[in-house]
CSV table of C-alpha atoms and ligand atoms in Angstrom, one decimal:
chain,number,residue,atom,x,y,z
D,1,UNK,CA,-23.0,-33.8,77.1
D,2,UNK,CA,-24.8,-35.9,79.7
D,3,UNK,CA,-22.8,-37.6,82.5
D,4,UNK,CA,-22.6,-40.9,80.7
D,5,UNK,CA,-20.8,-39.2,77.7
D,6,UNK,CA,-18.4,-37.4,80.2
D,7,UNK,CA,-17.6,-40.7,81.9
D,8,UNK,CA,-17.0,-42.4,78.5
D,9,UNK,CA,-14.6,-39.7,77.5
D,10,UNK,CA,-12.7,-39.5,80.7
D,11,UNK,CA,-12.4,-43.3,80.7
D,12,UNK,CA,-11.1,-43.3,77.2
D,13,UNK,CA,-8.6,-40.6,78.1
D,14,UNK,CA,-7.6,-42.7,81.1
D,15,UNK,CA,-7.1,-45.9,79.1
D,16,UNK,CA,-5.1,-44.1,76.5
D,17,UNK,CA,-2.9,-42.8,79.3
D,18,UNK,CA,-2.4,-46.1,80.8
D,19,UNK,CA,-1.6,-47.8,77.5
D,20,UNK,CA,0.9,-45.1,76.8
D,21,UNK,CA,2.7,-45.6,80.1
D,22,UNK,CA,2.8,-49.4,79.7
D,23,UNK,CA,4.1,-49.3,76.2
D,24,UNK,CA,7.0,-47.1,77.3
D,25,UNK,CA,7.6,-49.5,80.2
D,26,UNK,CA,7.6,-52.5,78.1
D,27,UNK,CA,9.6,-50.8,75.2
D,28,UNK,CA,12.4,-49.9,77.7
D,29,UNK,CA,12.7,-53.4,78.9
D,30,UNK,CA,12.9,-54.9,75.5
D,31,UNK,CA,15.3,-52.4,73.7
D,32,UNK,CA,18.2,-51.6,76.0
D,33,UNK,CA,19.8,-48.3,75.4
D,34,UNK,CA,23.1,-49.5,77.0
D,35,UNK,CA,25.9,-50.7,74.7
D,36,UNK,CA,26.6,-54.5,75.2
D,37,UNK,CA,30.2,-55.1,76.6
D,38,UNK,CA,30.8,-57.4,73.6
D,39,UNK,CA,29.5,-56.8,70.1
D,40,UNK,CA,26.4,-58.9,69.1
D,41,UNK,CA,28.1,-59.8,65.8
D,42,UNK,CA,31.8,-60.8,66.1
D,43,UNK,CA,34.0,-60.7,63.0
D,44,UNK,CA,36.5,-63.6,63.3
D,45,UNK,CA,40.0,-62.2,63.8
D,46,UNK,CA,38.7,-58.6,64.1
D,47,UNK,CA,37.7,-58.5,67.8
D,48,UNK,CA,40.3,-58.1,70.4
D,49,UNK,CA,41.2,-61.4,72.2
D,50,UNK,CA,42.6,-59.7,75.2
D,51,UNK,CA,40.1,-58.2,77.8
D,52,UNK,CA,40.1,-54.5,77.6
D,53,UNK,CA,41.4,-52.5,80.6
D,54,UNK,CA,44.6,-50.7,81.6
D,55,UNK,CA,46.8,-53.6,80.7
D,56,UNK,CA,45.2,-54.0,77.3
D,57,UNK,CA,45.7,-50.2,76.4
D,58,UNK,CA,49.4,-50.5,77.0
D,59,UNK,CA,51.6,-49.2,74.2
D,60,UNK,CA,52.1,-51.6,71.3
D,61,UNK,CA,55.6,-53.0,70.5
D,62,UNK,CA,57.2,-51.4,67.5
D,63,UNK,CA,55.9,-53.1,64.3
D,64,UNK,CA,59.2,-52.8,62.5
D,65,UNK,CA,60.7,-56.3,63.4
D,66,UNK,CA,57.4,-57.9,62.4
D,67,UNK,CA,57.2,-56.2,59.0
D,68,UNK,CA,60.4,-57.9,57.7
D,69,UNK,CA,58.7,-61.3,58.1
D,70,UNK,CA,55.3,-60.1,57.1
D,71,UNK,CA,53.6,-61.5,54.0
D,72,UNK,CA,51.7,-59.1,51.7
D,73,UNK,CA,49.9,-61.9,50.0
D,74,UNK,CA,48.4,-63.0,53.5
D,75,UNK,CA,47.8,-59.3,54.1
D,76,UNK,CA,45.8,-59.0,50.9
D,77,UNK,CA,43.6,-61.9,51.9
D,78,UNK,CA,43.0,-60.4,55.2
D,79,UNK,CA,42.3,-57.1,53.6
D,80,UNK,CA,39.7,-58.7,51.3
D,81,UNK,CA,38.0,-60.3,54.3
D,82,UNK,CA,38.0,-57.3,56.8
D,83,UNK,CA,38.3,-54.1,54.8
D,84,UNK,CA,36.9,-54.3,51.2
D,85,UNK,CA,33.4,-53.8,52.5
D,86,UNK,CA,34.5,-50.2,53.2
D,87,UNK,CA,37.6,-49.5,51.2
D,88,UNK,CA,39.0,-49.8,47.5
D,89,UNK,CA,42.6,-50.3,47.1
D,90,UNK,CA,43.3,-49.7,43.3
D,91,UNK,CA,45.0,-46.6,41.9
D,92,UNK,CA,42.2,-44.0,41.4
D,93,UNK,CA,39.5,-46.1,43.1
D,94,UNK,CA,36.5,-44.6,44.5
D,95,UNK,CA,35.6,-43.8,48.0
D,96,UNK,CA,32.8,-46.0,49.3
D,97,UNK,CA,32.1,-46.0,53.1
D,98,UNK,CA,35.8,-45.2,53.6
D,99,UNK,CA,38.4,-43.6,51.5
D,100,UNK,CA,40.3,-45.3,48.7
D,101,UNK,CA,43.6,-46.5,50.3
D,102,UNK,CA,46.1,-46.3,47.4
D,103,UNK,CA,49.2,-44.4,48.4
D,104,UNK,CA,48.0,-44.1,52.1
D,105,UNK,CA,51.3,-45.3,53.6
D,106,UNK,CA,53.6,-42.3,53.9
D,107,UNK,CA,50.7,-40.0,53.0
D,108,UNK,CA,49.2,-37.6,55.3
D,109,UNK,CA,46.3,-38.5,57.7
D,110,UNK,CA,43.2,-38.1,55.5
D,111,UNK,CA,45.2,-38.5,52.3
D,112,UNK,CA,42.2,-38.9,49.9
D,113,UNK,CA,41.3,-35.5,48.2
D,114,UNK,CA,37.7,-34.7,48.8
D,115,UNK,CA,36.8,-37.4,51.4
D,116,UNK,CA,34.7,-36.3,54.3
D,117,UNK,CA,37.1,-37.3,57.2
D,118,UNK,CA,36.3,-36.8,60.9
D,119,UNK,CA,38.0,-33.7,62.4
D,120,UNK,CA,39.9,-36.1,64.8
D,121,UNK,CA,41.5,-38.0,62.0
D,122,UNK,CA,42.5,-34.8,60.0
D,123,UNK,CA,43.9,-33.3,63.1
D,124,UNK,CA,46.5,-35.9,63.4
D,125,UNK,CA,49.9,-34.4,62.3
D,126,UNK,CA,52.5,-36.0,60.2
D,127,UNK,CA,52.3,-38.8,57.7
D,128,UNK,CA,51.0,-42.4,58.3
D,129,UNK,CA,54.0,-44.2,59.5
D,130,UNK,CA,54.2,-47.9,60.0
D,131,UNK,CA,53.9,-47.6,63.8
D,132,UNK,CA,50.9,-45.2,63.4
D,133,UNK,CA,49.2,-47.6,61.1
D,134,UNK,CA,49.9,-50.3,63.5
D,135,UNK,CA,48.2,-48.4,66.3
D,136,UNK,CA,45.3,-47.4,64.2
D,137,UNK,CA,44.5,-50.9,63.0
D,138,UNK,CA,45.0,-52.3,66.4
D,139,UNK,CA,42.0,-50.2,67.6
D,140,UNK,CA,40.7,-47.3,65.4
D,141,UNK,CA,38.5,-45.9,68.2
D,142,UNK,CA,41.4,-45.4,70.5
D,143,UNK,CA,43.6,-43.8,67.9
D,144,UNK,CA,41.1,-41.4,66.9
D,145,UNK,CA,38.1,-41.1,69.3
D,146,UNK,CA,34.9,-40.5,67.4
D,147,UNK,CA,36.3,-41.9,64.2
D,148,UNK,CA,33.7,-43.0,61.6
D,149,UNK,CA,35.9,-46.1,60.9
D,150,UNK,CA,33.5,-48.5,62.9
D,151,UNK,CA,35.9,-51.4,63.0
D,152,UNK,CA,37.0,-53.2,66.1
D,153,UNK,CA,40.6,-53.6,65.1
D,154,UNK,CA,42.9,-56.5,64.3
D,155,UNK,CA,44.2,-58.0,67.6
D,156,UNK,CA,46.8,-60.3,66.1
D,157,UNK,CA,50.2,-58.5,65.7
D,158,UNK,CA,51.3,-60.8,62.7
D,159,UNK,CA,48.0,-60.3,60.9
D,160,UNK,CA,48.4,-56.4,61.4
D,161,UNK,CA,51.9,-56.5,60.1
D,162,UNK,CA,50.8,-58.5,57.0
D,163,UNK,CA,47.9,-56.0,56.3
D,164,UNK,CA,50.5,-53.1,56.7
D,165,UNK,CA,52.9,-54.6,54.3
D,166,UNK,CA,50.1,-55.1,51.7
D,167,UNK,CA,49.1,-51.4,52.1
D,168,UNK,CA,52.6,-50.4,51.7
D,169,UNK,CA,52.6,-52.1,48.2
D,170,UNK,CA,49.7,-49.9,47.1
D,171,UNK,CA,52.0,-47.4,45.6
D,172,UNK,CA,54.3,-46.9,42.5
D,173,UNK,CA,57.0,-45.9,45.0
D,174,UNK,CA,56.5,-47.8,48.3
D,175,UNK,CA,58.0,-46.4,51.5
D,176,UNK,CA,61.2,-48.4,52.4
D,177,UNK,CA,60.8,-51.0,55.3
D,178,UNK,CA,62.5,-50.0,58.5
D,179,UNK,CA,66.1,-51.2,58.5
D,180,UNK,CA,66.5,-54.6,60.2
D,181,UNK,CA,67.0,-54.2,64.0
D,182,UNK,CA,70.5,-55.7,65.0
D,183,UNK,CA,69.7,-59.0,66.8
D,184,UNK,CA,69.0,-58.7,70.7
D,185,UNK,CA,72.2,-59.7,72.5
D,186,UNK,CA,71.8,-63.3,74.0
D,187,UNK,CA,70.8,-63.1,77.6
D,188,UNK,CA,72.6,-66.3,78.7
N,201,HEC,C1,32.9,-50.1,58.5
N,201,HEC,C2,33.7,-49.6,57.4
N,201,HEC,C3,35.3,-49.7,57.5
N,201,HEC,C4,35.9,-50.9,57.6
N,201,HEC,C5,35.5,-52.3,57.9
N,201,HEC,C6,37.3,-50.5,57.5
N,201,HEC,N1,37.5,-49.2,57.4
N,201,HEC,FE1,39.1,-48.1,57.2
N,201,HEC,N2,38.1,-46.4,57.2
N,201,HEC,C7,36.7,-46.2,57.3
N,201,HEC,C8,36.3,-44.9,57.3
N,201,HEC,C9,34.9,-44.2,57.5
N,201,HEC,C10,37.5,-44.0,57.4
N,201,HEC,C11,37.7,-42.5,57.7
N,201,HEC,C12,37.8,-42.4,59.1
N,201,HEC,C13,37.6,-40.9,59.8
N,201,HEC,O1,37.4,-40.1,59.0
N,201,HEC,O2,37.7,-40.9,61.0
N,201,HEC,C14,38.6,-45.0,57.3
N,201,HEC,C15,40.0,-44.7,57.3
N,201,HEC,C16,41.1,-45.6,57.0
N,201,HEC,C17,42.4,-45.2,57.0
N,201,HEC,C18,43.0,-43.8,57.0
N,201,HEC,C19,43.0,-43.3,55.6
N,201,HEC,C20,43.4,-41.9,55.4
N,201,HEC,O3,43.4,-41.5,54.2
N,201,HEC,O4,44.0,-41.3,56.3
N,201,HEC,C21,43.1,-46.4,56.9
N,201,HEC,C22,44.6,-46.5,56.6
N,201,HEC,C23,42.1,-47.5,56.9
N,201,HEC,N3,40.8,-47.0,57.1
N,201,HEC,C24,42.5,-48.9,56.8
N,201,HEC,C25,41.6,-49.9,57.0
N,201,HEC,C26,41.9,-51.2,57.0
N,201,HEC,C27,43.3,-51.8,56.7
N,201,HEC,C28,40.8,-52.0,57.2
N,201,HEC,C29,40.8,-53.6,57.3
N,201,HEC,C30,41.6,-54.0,58.3
N,201,HEC,C31,39.7,-51.1,57.4
N,201,HEC,N4,40.2,-49.8,57.2
N,201,HEC,C32,38.4,-51.4,57.6
N,201,HEC,C33,35.8,-47.4,57.2
N,201,HEC,C34,36.2,-48.7,57.4
């Protein structure tokens, strides 16, 4: 190899190195590895309207009083809009992205035989009560961190109550609704 060849080869190596470096630099600027504060695609009615933070994480009010006034037909419409991309609801229905939800209310966490649930969801003790479903559907990722249900949650209390009474009806023998609370004493 004469010296011109050597120069050519080392120049080629140098140019390749610079190109590699620049591509990495440009790529890192175009594709941000950070999660955006708000999702790029917002599903109407599915993203929390309240800002997150300590106040937003406060415990939810019991869902019982809202269930009495909830409408399963409205809940079914909401379910079709927000949930059927991942869940079937008919008796004996197949699992898709998520498990079939027939009989989930009052059933154990991870109620569908053979579905590959996350360990976090399976580890929750006890049955799915109305209040637990309320918390889950409000924000799945805070009820079970690392859940595979990649769904932001339903921020509106009434919409959640409607969906929960709809789920309750997916059973030959629905769990009774909580007894109506006695009216709060008047304050004036
Ligand atoms: C993007 C897909 C997706 C959407 C949308 C979704 N889910 Fe899920 N859902 C899942 C997956 C996956 C699981 C299993 C989660 C796990 O194992 O952590 C699950 C689990 C559940 C469970 C627990 C089932 C059990 O057997 O314990 C309930 C209840 C549920 N979803 C209700 C809903 C409702 C109601 C909606 C709509 C408001 C909804 N999901 C929207 C994917 C989804």
